[in-house]
Amino acid sequence: MEGLNFNLIDISYLDLIISLGLIIVAAGISKWQGMYLEGDLIVGAVRTFIQLLAVGYILKYIFAFDRWYLIIFIILIMIIIASLTVTQRQKKRTIELPFIVGFAMTAGSGITVFVVTQILLQIKPWYEPHYLIPLAGMVIGNSMNGSTLAIDRIDSEIKSRKMEIEAYLALGATARQAAGASIRAAMRAAMIPTINSMMVVGIVALPGMMTGQILSGTSPLIAVKYQIIIMYMIALSVAISSYLLTNIRFNRYFTSDHRLKEESL
Amino acid sequence: MNKPKIELHKIEKIKNGITILKDINLKFSSGKRHILIGPSGAGKTTLLRLLNRMDEPTFGEILYDGKNFKDIPVLDLRRRIGMVFQIPIIFDGSVKDNLTVPYRLRVIPSPIKQDELIKILELSGLQSDFLERKASELSVGEKQRLTVARALINKPDVLLLDEPTSALDHAAGIKLLESIKELNEVLGLTIIMVTHQLEYASLLGGRIIHLVNGTIVREQESEDFFLNSEII
Ligand SMILES: Nc1ncnc2c1ncn2[C@@H]1O[C@H](COP(=O)(O)OP(=O)(O)O)[C@@H](O)[C@H]1O
Ligand SMILES: [Mg+2]
């Protein structure tokens, strides 16, 4: 690694506890100004502390254990949790929804992570967790937001375009053709945040992963190159997963003989 | 008597446990005009939507040219049975963009020639210079004519119309009805129109089917129907 003359300061647990003072001050402002957010701030701070420390220990163990099946297992867990999170945000939950989301996210992140780690970077061994875990995590996290947007949007589009959809069906269009405008709108809604963040990355905000790399001593140029690839990976995985998700999801509004199911709206 | 184009046998429609149509037996004759009349909530829309399979009957069967509906691919059926809705539904773009939708969706295999587009437009009561106009800028009456024209692009045998005049003012309504009558007379199109206005029914003429509470209470030729129409 292109090491700079830079000594990483380790953070002690005492440092962490002292840093809680930042939250206490924030809570004080909340109380003083009547924001009623003191409770949430404290709970949030404690959760951040516990969740991240737990993840840190798990990752430390995984990196040390260094077995491919454990790493794949962890990535699967990430996809399952992401799928359940997406499902939980939906008003119209169906039994199959977490499976559809899981499938779409596995395909979207699987393809992009595979291409980048195996074909582009050619990491050795192929499951090298220092690459696989953070890359998969970034991609899955963003696909999760994209998937939520895609489902929300296709549901609301089909509802609001009901009459237009029936007009298409009455002309002899297939269900997929009649829902075409809704599907396209949902895919666009899923993609737009990713495109926006590509437009302003580095100008408005430094991505967290890049910040982390720089802090831990990586040359900013290397960190930036990784970040560029990550942005592209996110774009492709969101595109794949929102494409799959919307094209599967619209079916629940139609019968196999191209009728709009009134009761599903 | 012409041969039946569409036949309904013992049709019953139940929605959310409520019987909306019961024991409907009907024959719609080929090349004839038919009017479904009845008060609001009688089940006219529900019945019409069964005729191009936008909905399915709960019981009973429907035949098209003597063939069971279920044995005809639904997309073919809808190409042969066009539908005009109560509120005109216009797609984005120009009048021409609207009319070329069936080709762009490959419902019909080849593009429609310009002179044919104009012919269909004129049959529907719009002038040829409408083609390039933005569809969203038409008046409501013109929009409804456009949806009629658009339904004709597939060259259907039957045209279903659900209160096509209800969003239109009186003069535009009368004009539209005259066009519909002409479509029947010029193209031999079988017409099935829903209305709850007697005036429009008598203006269009044809077979009147009077629906009340989900059942047919009377079925007569319009001349006979209006001889004793105080019953409605
Ligand atoms: N989804 C539904 N569930 C229960 N009843 C319905 C539903 N849709 C329509 N209806 C009822 O069916 C009846 C007939 O409706 P409709 O066919 O629209 O009547 P019309 O077109 O003659 O005014 C009405 O009483 C209406 O309230
Ligand atoms: Mg109605």
PDB file of C-alpha atoms in Angstrom, chain A residues 1-264:
ATOM      1  CA  MET A   1       0.000   0.000   0.000  1.00  0.00           C
ATOM      2  CA  GLU A   2       1.191   3.526  -0.804  1.00  0.00           C
ATOM      3  CA  GLY A   3       1.800   4.418   2.832  1.00  0.00           C
ATOM      4  CA  LEU A   4       2.132   8.065   3.649  1.00  0.00           C
ATOM      5  CA  ASN A   5       3.977   9.431   6.637  1.00  0.00           C
ATOM      6  CA  PHE A   6       0.939   9.054   8.739  1.00  0.00           C
ATOM      7  CA  ASN A   7       0.436   7.240  12.003  1.00  0.00           C
ATOM      8  CA  LEU A   8      -3.055   6.000  12.599  1.00  0.00           C
ATOM      9  CA  ILE A   9      -4.200   6.942  16.089  1.00  0.00           C
ATOM     10  CA  ASP A  10      -6.090   4.048  17.612  1.00  0.00           C
ATOM     11  CA  ILE A  11      -9.252   5.044  19.401  1.00  0.00           C
ATOM     12  CA  SER A  12      -9.522   3.679  22.912  1.00  0.00           C
ATOM     13  CA  TYR A  13     -12.805   2.759  24.574  1.00  0.00           C
ATOM     14  CA  LEU A  14     -12.283   5.719  26.878  1.00  0.00           C
ATOM     15  CA  ASP A  15     -12.074   7.952  23.774  1.00  0.00           C
ATOM     16  CA  LEU A  16     -15.346   6.480  22.541  1.00  0.00           C
ATOM     17  CA  ILE A  17     -17.068   7.159  25.829  1.00  0.00           C
ATOM     18  CA  ILE A  18     -15.727  10.697  25.900  1.00  0.00           C
ATOM     19  CA  SER A  19     -17.005  11.189  22.349  1.00  0.00           C
ATOM     20  CA  LEU A  20     -20.462  10.445  23.731  1.00  0.00           C
ATOM     21  CA  GLY A  21     -20.114  13.962  25.138  1.00  0.00           C
ATOM     22  CA  LEU A  22     -20.915  15.190  21.609  1.00  0.00           C
ATOM     23  CA  ILE A  23     -24.295  13.479  21.841  1.00  0.00           C
ATOM     24  CA  ILE A  24     -24.867  14.811  25.338  1.00  0.00           C
ATOM     25  CA  VAL A  25     -24.323  18.342  24.069  1.00  0.00           C
ATOM     26  CA  ALA A  26     -26.700  17.680  21.145  1.00  0.00           C
ATOM     27  CA  ALA A  27     -29.282  16.324  23.608  1.00  0.00           C
ATOM     28  CA  GLY A  28     -28.776  19.421  25.748  1.00  0.00           C
ATOM     29  CA  ILE A  29     -29.540  21.665  22.757  1.00  0.00           C
ATOM     30  CA  SER A  30     -32.617  19.550  22.041  1.00  0.00           C
ATOM     31  CA  LYS A  31     -33.877  19.949  25.605  1.00  0.00           C
ATOM     32  CA  TRP A  32     -33.031  23.652  25.738  1.00  0.00           C
ATOM     33  CA  GLN A  33     -34.876  24.331  22.449  1.00  0.00           C
ATOM     34  CA  GLY A  34     -37.810  21.998  23.173  1.00  0.00           C
ATOM     35  CA  MET A  35     -37.126  19.656  20.236  1.00  0.00           C
ATOM     36  CA  TYR A  36     -38.110  16.585  22.320  1.00  0.00           C
ATOM     37  CA  LEU A  37     -35.403  14.555  20.621  1.00  0.00           C
ATOM     38  CA  GLU A  38     -33.216  13.866  23.677  1.00  0.00           C
ATOM     39  CA  GLY A  39     -34.593  10.346  24.123  1.00  0.00           C
ATOM     40  CA  ASP A  40     -34.186   9.402  20.469  1.00  0.00           C
ATOM     41  CA  LEU A  41     -30.701  10.888  20.387  1.00  0.00           C
ATOM     42  CA  ILE A  42     -29.561   8.815  23.348  1.00  0.00           C
ATOM     43  CA  VAL A  43     -31.176   5.620  22.070  1.00  0.00           C
ATOM     44  CA  GLY A  44     -29.674   6.246  18.634  1.00  0.00           C
ATOM     45  CA  ALA A  45     -26.261   6.858  20.113  1.00  0.00           C
ATOM     46  CA  VAL A  46     -26.383   3.673  22.185  1.00  0.00           C
ATOM     47  CA  ARG A  47     -27.602   1.620  19.220  1.00  0.00           C
ATOM     48  CA  THR A  48     -24.847   3.021  17.016  1.00  0.00           C
ATOM     49  CA  PHE A  49     -22.311   2.085  19.666  1.00  0.00           C
ATOM     50  CA  ILE A  50     -23.554  -1.464  20.159  1.00  0.00           C
ATOM     51  CA  GLN A  51     -24.393  -2.310  16.534  1.00  0.00           C
ATOM     52  CA  LEU A  52     -21.135  -1.053  15.099  1.00  0.00           C
ATOM     53  CA  LEU A  53     -18.985  -2.614  17.793  1.00  0.00           C
ATOM     54  CA  ALA A  54     -20.754  -5.940  17.282  1.00  0.00           C
ATOM     55  CA  VAL A  55     -20.155  -5.730  13.531  1.00  0.00           C
ATOM     56  CA  GLY A  56     -16.531  -4.839  14.197  1.00  0.00           C
ATOM     57  CA  TYR A  57     -16.017  -7.943  16.293  1.00  0.00           C
ATOM     58  CA  ILE A  58     -17.855 -10.158  13.799  1.00  0.00           C
ATOM     59  CA  LEU A  59     -15.766  -8.828  10.914  1.00  0.00           C
ATOM     60  CA  LYS A  60     -12.571  -9.227  12.902  1.00  0.00           C
ATOM     61  CA  TYR A  61     -13.475 -12.857  13.532  1.00  0.00           C
ATOM     62  CA  ILE A  62     -14.453 -13.487   9.914  1.00  0.00           C
ATOM     63  CA  PHE A  63     -11.285 -11.916   8.568  1.00  0.00           C
ATOM     64  CA  ALA A  64      -9.216 -14.044  10.927  1.00  0.00           C
ATOM     65  CA  PHE A  65     -11.148 -17.246  10.206  1.00  0.00           C
ATOM     66  CA  ASP A  66     -10.864 -16.601   6.455  1.00  0.00           C
ATOM     67  CA  ARG A  67     -13.194 -19.289   5.061  1.00  0.00           C
ATOM     68  CA  TRP A  68     -15.110 -18.727   1.808  1.00  0.00           C
ATOM     69  CA  TYR A  69     -18.355 -20.229   3.096  1.00  0.00           C
ATOM     70  CA  LEU A  70     -18.399 -17.934   6.092  1.00  0.00           C
ATOM     71  CA  ILE A  71     -17.971 -14.878   3.886  1.00  0.00           C
ATOM     72  CA  ILE A  72     -20.700 -15.974   1.481  1.00  0.00           C
ATOM     73  CA  PHE A  73     -22.897 -16.691   4.498  1.00  0.00           C
ATOM     74  CA  ILE A  74     -22.353 -13.166   5.837  1.00  0.00           C
ATOM     75  CA  ILE A  75     -23.224 -11.649   2.442  1.00  0.00           C
ATOM     76  CA  LEU A  76     -26.376 -13.770   2.320  1.00  0.00           C
ATOM     77  CA  ILE A  77     -27.325 -12.525   5.770  1.00  0.00           C
ATOM     78  CA  MET A  78     -26.839  -8.965   4.551  1.00  0.00           C
ATOM     79  CA  ILE A  79     -29.167  -9.638   1.590  1.00  0.00           C
ATOM     80  CA  ILE A  80     -31.777 -11.289   3.821  1.00  0.00           C
ATOM     81  CA  ILE A  81     -31.780  -8.394   6.283  1.00  0.00           C
ATOM     82  CA  ALA A  82     -31.940  -5.887   3.419  1.00  0.00           C
ATOM     83  CA  SER A  83     -34.862  -7.784   1.833  1.00  0.00           C
ATOM     84  CA  LEU A  84     -36.774  -7.882   5.103  1.00  0.00           C
ATOM     85  CA  THR A  85     -36.129  -4.173   5.621  1.00  0.00           C
ATOM     86  CA  VAL A  86     -37.493  -3.362   2.162  1.00  0.00           C
ATOM     87  CA  THR A  87     -40.538  -5.564   2.805  1.00  0.00           C
ATOM     88  CA  GLN A  88     -41.220  -3.996   6.165  1.00  0.00           C
ATOM     89  CA  ARG A  89     -41.378  -0.526   4.644  1.00  0.00           C
ATOM     90  CA  GLN A  90     -44.231  -1.619   2.332  1.00  0.00           C
ATOM     91  CA  LYS A  91     -47.888  -1.149   3.078  1.00  0.00           C
ATOM     92  CA  LYS A  92     -48.887  -3.972   0.723  1.00  0.00           C
ATOM     93  CA  ARG A  93     -46.818  -6.879   2.022  1.00  0.00           C
ATOM     94  CA  THR A  94     -47.249 -10.235   0.422  1.00  0.00           C
ATOM     95  CA  ILE A  95     -45.695 -13.561   1.313  1.00  0.00           C
ATOM     96  CA  GLU A  96     -43.580 -13.594  -1.810  1.00  0.00           C
ATOM     97  CA  LEU A  97     -42.313 -10.018  -1.568  1.00  0.00           C
ATOM     98  CA  PRO A  98     -39.150 -10.677   0.506  1.00  0.00           C
ATOM     99  CA  PHE A  99     -38.245 -13.500  -1.897  1.00  0.00           C
ATOM    100  CA  ILE A 100     -38.702 -11.281  -4.941  1.00  0.00           C
ATOM    101  CA  VAL A 101     -36.646  -8.511  -3.355  1.00  0.00           C
ATOM    102  CA  GLY A 102     -34.010 -11.000  -2.240  1.00  0.00           C
ATOM    103  CA  PHE A 103     -33.793 -12.449  -5.737  1.00  0.00           C
ATOM    104  CA  ALA A 104     -33.547  -9.013  -7.386  1.00  0.00           C
ATOM    105  CA  MET A 105     -30.877  -7.823  -4.947  1.00  0.00           C
ATOM    106  CA  THR A 106     -28.882 -11.052  -5.162  1.00  0.00           C
ATOM    107  CA  ALA A 107     -28.859 -10.784  -8.950  1.00  0.00           C
ATOM    108  CA  GLY A 108     -28.067  -7.053  -8.993  1.00  0.00           C
ATOM    109  CA  SER A 109     -25.312  -7.076  -6.403  1.00  0.00           C
ATOM    110  CA  GLY A 110     -24.090 -10.561  -7.298  1.00  0.00           C
ATOM    111  CA  ILE A 111     -23.420  -9.669 -10.936  1.00  0.00           C
ATOM    112  CA  THR A 112     -21.681  -6.381 -10.167  1.00  0.00           C
ATOM    113  CA  VAL A 113     -19.591  -7.670  -7.264  1.00  0.00           C
ATOM    114  CA  PHE A 114     -18.582 -10.698  -9.320  1.00  0.00           C
ATOM    115  CA  VAL A 115     -17.502  -8.621 -12.318  1.00  0.00           C
ATOM    116  CA  VAL A 116     -15.520  -6.156 -10.233  1.00  0.00           C
ATOM    117  CA  THR A 117     -13.807  -8.545  -7.815  1.00  0.00           C
ATOM    118  CA  GLN A 118     -13.205 -11.494 -10.145  1.00  0.00           C
ATOM    119  CA  ILE A 119     -12.719  -9.960 -13.585  1.00  0.00           C
ATOM    120  CA  LEU A 120     -11.516  -6.435 -12.864  1.00  0.00           C
ATOM    121  CA  LEU A 121      -9.556  -6.589  -9.586  1.00  0.00           C
ATOM    122  CA  GLN A 122      -8.985 -10.369  -9.700  1.00  0.00           C
ATOM    123  CA  ILE A 123      -8.712 -10.574  -5.931  1.00  0.00           C
ATOM    124  CA  LYS A 124      -6.777 -13.512  -4.464  1.00  0.00           C
ATOM    125  CA  PRO A 125      -8.183 -15.610  -2.945  1.00  0.00           C
ATOM    126  CA  TRP A 126     -11.470 -15.014  -4.761  1.00  0.00           C
ATOM    127  CA  TYR A 127     -13.301 -14.531  -1.459  1.00  0.00           C
ATOM    128  CA  GLU A 128     -10.760 -12.132   0.102  1.00  0.00           C
ATOM    129  CA  PRO A 129     -13.029 -10.580   2.761  1.00  0.00           C
ATOM    130  CA  HIS A 130     -11.238  -7.202   2.888  1.00  0.00           C
ATOM    131  CA  TYR A 131     -12.648  -6.581  -0.602  1.00  0.00           C
ATOM    132  CA  LEU A 132     -15.756  -8.718  -0.754  1.00  0.00           C
ATOM    133  CA  ILE A 133     -17.444  -7.613   2.468  1.00  0.00           C
ATOM    134  CA  PRO A 134     -17.232  -3.824   2.089  1.00  0.00           C
ATOM    135  CA  LEU A 135     -17.981  -3.887  -1.659  1.00  0.00           C
ATOM    136  CA  ALA A 136     -20.980  -6.177  -1.201  1.00  0.00           C
ATOM    137  CA  GLY A 137     -22.144  -4.086   1.758  1.00  0.00           C
ATOM    138  CA  MET A 138     -22.053  -0.836  -0.215  1.00  0.00           C
ATOM    139  CA  VAL A 139     -23.856  -2.345  -3.174  1.00  0.00           C
ATOM    140  CA  ILE A 140     -26.504  -4.144  -1.123  1.00  0.00           C
ATOM    141  CA  GLY A 141     -27.203  -1.074   1.001  1.00  0.00           C
ATOM    142  CA  ASN A 142     -27.819   1.057  -2.070  1.00  0.00           C
ATOM    143  CA  SER A 143     -29.868  -1.628  -3.822  1.00  0.00           C
ATOM    144  CA  MET A 144     -32.011  -1.727  -0.712  1.00  0.00           C
ATOM    145  CA  ASN A 145     -32.920   1.940  -1.061  1.00  0.00           C
ATOM    146  CA  GLY A 146     -33.431   1.556  -4.794  1.00  0.00           C
ATOM    147  CA  SER A 147     -35.704  -1.444  -4.253  1.00  0.00           C
ATOM    148  CA  THR A 148     -37.843   0.400  -1.729  1.00  0.00           C
ATOM    149  CA  LEU A 149     -38.297   3.277  -4.160  1.00  0.00           C
ATOM    150  CA  ALA A 150     -39.042   0.928  -7.055  1.00  0.00           C
ATOM    151  CA  ILE A 151     -41.783  -0.965  -5.209  1.00  0.00           C
ATOM    152  CA  ASP A 152     -43.378   2.160  -3.746  1.00  0.00           C
ATOM    153  CA  ARG A 153     -43.443   3.753  -7.125  1.00  0.00           C
ATOM    154  CA  ILE A 154     -44.793   0.848  -9.167  1.00  0.00           C
ATOM    155  CA  ASP A 155     -47.609   0.352  -6.669  1.00  0.00           C
ATOM    156  CA  SER A 156     -48.635   4.001  -6.735  1.00  0.00           C
ATOM    157  CA  GLU A 157     -48.223   4.349 -10.503  1.00  0.00           C
ATOM    158  CA  ILE A 158     -50.473   1.397 -11.283  1.00  0.00           C
ATOM    159  CA  LYS A 159     -53.096   2.715  -8.910  1.00  0.00           C
ATOM    160  CA  SER A 160     -53.076   6.213 -10.360  1.00  0.00           C
ATOM    161  CA  ARG A 161     -52.887   5.024 -13.972  1.00  0.00           C
ATOM    162  CA  LYS A 162     -55.711   2.495 -13.651  1.00  0.00           C
ATOM    163  CA  MET A 163     -57.843   4.078 -16.357  1.00  0.00           C
ATOM    164  CA  GLU A 164     -54.955   4.521 -18.765  1.00  0.00           C
ATOM    165  CA  ILE A 165     -53.946   0.896 -18.210  1.00  0.00           C
ATOM    166  CA  GLU A 166     -57.459  -0.311 -19.008  1.00  0.00           C
ATOM    167  CA  ALA A 167     -57.525   1.872 -22.107  1.00  0.00           C
ATOM    168  CA  TYR A 168     -54.387   0.105 -23.317  1.00  0.00           C
ATOM    169  CA  LEU A 169     -55.792  -3.323 -22.465  1.00  0.00           C
ATOM    170  CA  ALA A 170     -59.005  -2.525 -24.328  1.00  0.00           C
ATOM    171  CA  LEU A 171     -56.921  -1.798 -27.432  1.00  0.00           C
ATOM    172  CA  GLY A 172     -55.434  -5.290 -27.243  1.00  0.00           C
ATOM    173  CA  ALA A 173     -52.251  -4.466 -25.341  1.00  0.00           C
ATOM    174  CA  THR A 174     -50.684  -7.095 -23.077  1.00  0.00           C
ATOM    175  CA  ALA A 175     -50.561  -6.500 -19.334  1.00  0.00           C
ATOM    176  CA  ARG A 176     -46.839  -5.747 -19.614  1.00  0.00           C
ATOM    177  CA  GLN A 177     -47.414  -3.190 -22.361  1.00  0.00           C
ATOM    178  CA  ALA A 178     -50.274  -1.592 -20.444  1.00  0.00           C
ATOM    179  CA  ALA A 179     -48.100  -1.331 -17.329  1.00  0.00           C
ATOM    180  CA  GLY A 180     -45.090  -0.145 -19.345  1.00  0.00           C
ATOM    181  CA  ALA A 181     -45.295   3.503 -18.314  1.00  0.00           C
ATOM    182  CA  SER A 182     -45.642   2.496 -14.650  1.00  0.00           C
ATOM    183  CA  ILE A 183     -42.675   0.135 -14.854  1.00  0.00           C
ATOM    184  CA  ARG A 184     -40.514   2.788 -16.488  1.00  0.00           C
ATOM    185  CA  ALA A 185     -41.493   5.423 -13.919  1.00  0.00           C
ATOM    186  CA  ALA A 186     -40.628   3.025 -11.080  1.00  0.00           C
ATOM    187  CA  MET A 187     -37.230   2.146 -12.549  1.00  0.00           C
ATOM    188  CA  ARG A 188     -36.443   5.828 -13.004  1.00  0.00           C
ATOM    189  CA  ALA A 189     -37.457   6.586  -9.421  1.00  0.00           C
ATOM    190  CA  ALA A 190     -35.082   3.865  -8.201  1.00  0.00           C
ATOM    191  CA  MET A 191     -32.181   5.116 -10.314  1.00  0.00           C
ATOM    192  CA  ILE A 192     -32.416   8.859  -9.762  1.00  0.00           C
ATOM    193  CA  PRO A 193     -30.820   9.051  -6.269  1.00  0.00           C
ATOM    194  CA  THR A 194     -27.833   7.069  -7.560  1.00  0.00           C
ATOM    195  CA  ILE A 195     -27.482   9.343 -10.573  1.00  0.00           C
ATOM    196  CA  ASN A 196     -27.804  12.417  -8.368  1.00  0.00           C
ATOM    197  CA  SER A 197     -25.093  11.169  -6.060  1.00  0.00           C
ATOM    198  CA  MET A 198     -22.800  10.499  -9.036  1.00  0.00           C
ATOM    199  CA  MET A 199     -23.360  14.117 -10.076  1.00  0.00           C
ATOM    200  CA  VAL A 200     -22.269  15.648  -6.780  1.00  0.00           C
ATOM    201  CA  VAL A 201     -19.931  13.065  -5.265  1.00  0.00           C
ATOM    202  CA  GLY A 202     -16.800  14.701  -3.914  1.00  0.00           C
ATOM    203  CA  ILE A 203     -18.302  18.164  -4.266  1.00  0.00           C
ATOM    204  CA  VAL A 204     -21.121  18.106  -1.768  1.00  0.00           C
ATOM    205  CA  ALA A 205     -20.016  15.169   0.345  1.00  0.00           C
ATOM    206  CA  LEU A 206     -17.181  12.734   0.718  1.00  0.00           C
ATOM    207  CA  PRO A 207     -18.480   9.172   0.636  1.00  0.00           C
ATOM    208  CA  GLY A 208     -18.132   7.377   3.957  1.00  0.00           C
ATOM    209  CA  MET A 209     -16.068   4.523   2.616  1.00  0.00           C
ATOM    210  CA  MET A 210     -13.567   6.878   1.016  1.00  0.00           C
ATOM    211  CA  THR A 211     -13.316   8.917   4.189  1.00  0.00           C
ATOM    212  CA  GLY A 212     -12.636   5.726   6.088  1.00  0.00           C
ATOM    213  CA  GLN A 213      -9.920   4.616   3.695  1.00  0.00           C
ATOM    214  CA  ILE A 214      -8.194   8.005   3.821  1.00  0.00           C
ATOM    215  CA  LEU A 215      -8.368   8.064   7.610  1.00  0.00           C
ATOM    216  CA  SER A 216      -6.812   4.650   7.841  1.00  0.00           C
ATOM    217  CA  GLY A 217      -3.840   5.787   5.797  1.00  0.00           C
ATOM    218  CA  THR A 218      -4.675   4.937   2.188  1.00  0.00           C
ATOM    219  CA  SER A 219      -3.480   7.468  -0.362  1.00  0.00           C
ATOM    220  CA  PRO A 220      -6.429   9.715  -1.291  1.00  0.00           C
ATOM    221  CA  LEU A 221      -5.896   8.844  -4.969  1.00  0.00           C
ATOM    222  CA  ILE A 222      -6.290   5.140  -4.351  1.00  0.00           C
ATOM    223  CA  ALA A 223      -9.327   5.780  -2.176  1.00  0.00           C
ATOM    224  CA  VAL A 224     -10.825   7.890  -4.932  1.00  0.00           C
ATOM    225  CA  LYS A 225     -10.252   5.226  -7.575  1.00  0.00           C
ATOM    226  CA  TYR A 226     -12.025   2.686  -5.402  1.00  0.00           C
ATOM    227  CA  GLN A 227     -14.837   5.130  -4.870  1.00  0.00           C
ATOM    228  CA  ILE A 228     -15.245   5.628  -8.615  1.00  0.00           C
ATOM    229  CA  ILE A 229     -15.631   1.898  -9.131  1.00  0.00           C
ATOM    230  CA  ILE A 230     -18.053   1.682  -6.211  1.00  0.00           C
ATOM    231  CA  MET A 231     -20.259   4.410  -7.688  1.00  0.00           C
ATOM    232  CA  TYR A 232     -20.409   2.518 -10.982  1.00  0.00           C
ATOM    233  CA  MET A 233     -21.139  -0.738  -9.192  1.00  0.00           C
ATOM    234  CA  ILE A 234     -24.008   0.884  -7.333  1.00  0.00           C
ATOM    235  CA  ALA A 235     -25.462   2.255 -10.570  1.00  0.00           C
ATOM    236  CA  LEU A 236     -25.419  -1.148 -12.257  1.00  0.00           C
ATOM    237  CA  SER A 237     -26.722  -3.107  -9.299  1.00  0.00           C
ATOM    238  CA  VAL A 238     -29.597  -0.658  -8.729  1.00  0.00           C
ATOM    239  CA  ALA A 239     -30.421  -0.819 -12.440  1.00  0.00           C
ATOM    240  CA  ILE A 240     -30.480  -4.630 -12.451  1.00  0.00           C
ATOM    241  CA  SER A 241     -32.405  -5.027  -9.215  1.00  0.00           C
ATOM    242  CA  SER A 242     -35.009  -2.356  -9.998  1.00  0.00           C
ATOM    243  CA  TYR A 243     -35.483  -3.810 -13.484  1.00  0.00           C
ATOM    244  CA  LEU A 244     -36.107  -7.285 -12.083  1.00  0.00           C
ATOM    245  CA  LEU A 245     -38.200  -6.076  -9.188  1.00  0.00           C
ATOM    246  CA  THR A 246     -40.596  -3.914 -11.211  1.00  0.00           C
ATOM    247  CA  ASN A 247     -40.969  -6.480 -13.953  1.00  0.00           C
ATOM    248  CA  ILE A 248     -41.935  -9.132 -11.423  1.00  0.00           C
ATOM    249  CA  ARG A 249     -43.975  -6.891  -9.143  1.00  0.00           C
ATOM    250  CA  PHE A 250     -46.391  -5.521 -11.768  1.00  0.00           C
ATOM    251  CA  ASN A 251     -47.739  -9.041 -12.318  1.00  0.00           C
ATOM    252  CA  ARG A 252     -49.598  -9.035  -9.046  1.00  0.00           C
ATOM    253  CA  TYR A 253     -51.955  -6.413 -10.436  1.00  0.00           C
ATOM    254  CA  PHE A 254     -52.948  -8.497 -13.451  1.00  0.00           C
ATOM    255  CA  THR A 255     -54.497 -11.864 -14.181  1.00  0.00           C
ATOM    256  CA  SER A 256     -52.816 -14.208 -16.632  1.00  0.00           C
ATOM    257  CA  ASP A 257     -55.454 -13.265 -19.208  1.00  0.00           C
ATOM    258  CA  HIS A 258     -54.476  -9.589 -19.149  1.00  0.00           C
ATOM    259  CA  ARG A 259     -57.126  -8.185 -16.857  1.00  0.00           C
ATOM    260  CA  LEU A 260     -56.429  -5.582 -14.191  1.00  0.00           C
ATOM    261  CA  LYS A 261     -57.272  -7.176 -10.828  1.00  0.00           C
ATOM    262  CA  GLU A 262     -59.608  -4.695  -9.216  1.00  0.00           C
ATOM    263  CA  GLU A 263     -59.209  -6.229  -5.779  1.00  0.00           C
ATOM    264  CA  SER A 264     -55.413  -5.830  -5.857  1.00  0.00           C
TER     265      SER A 264
END
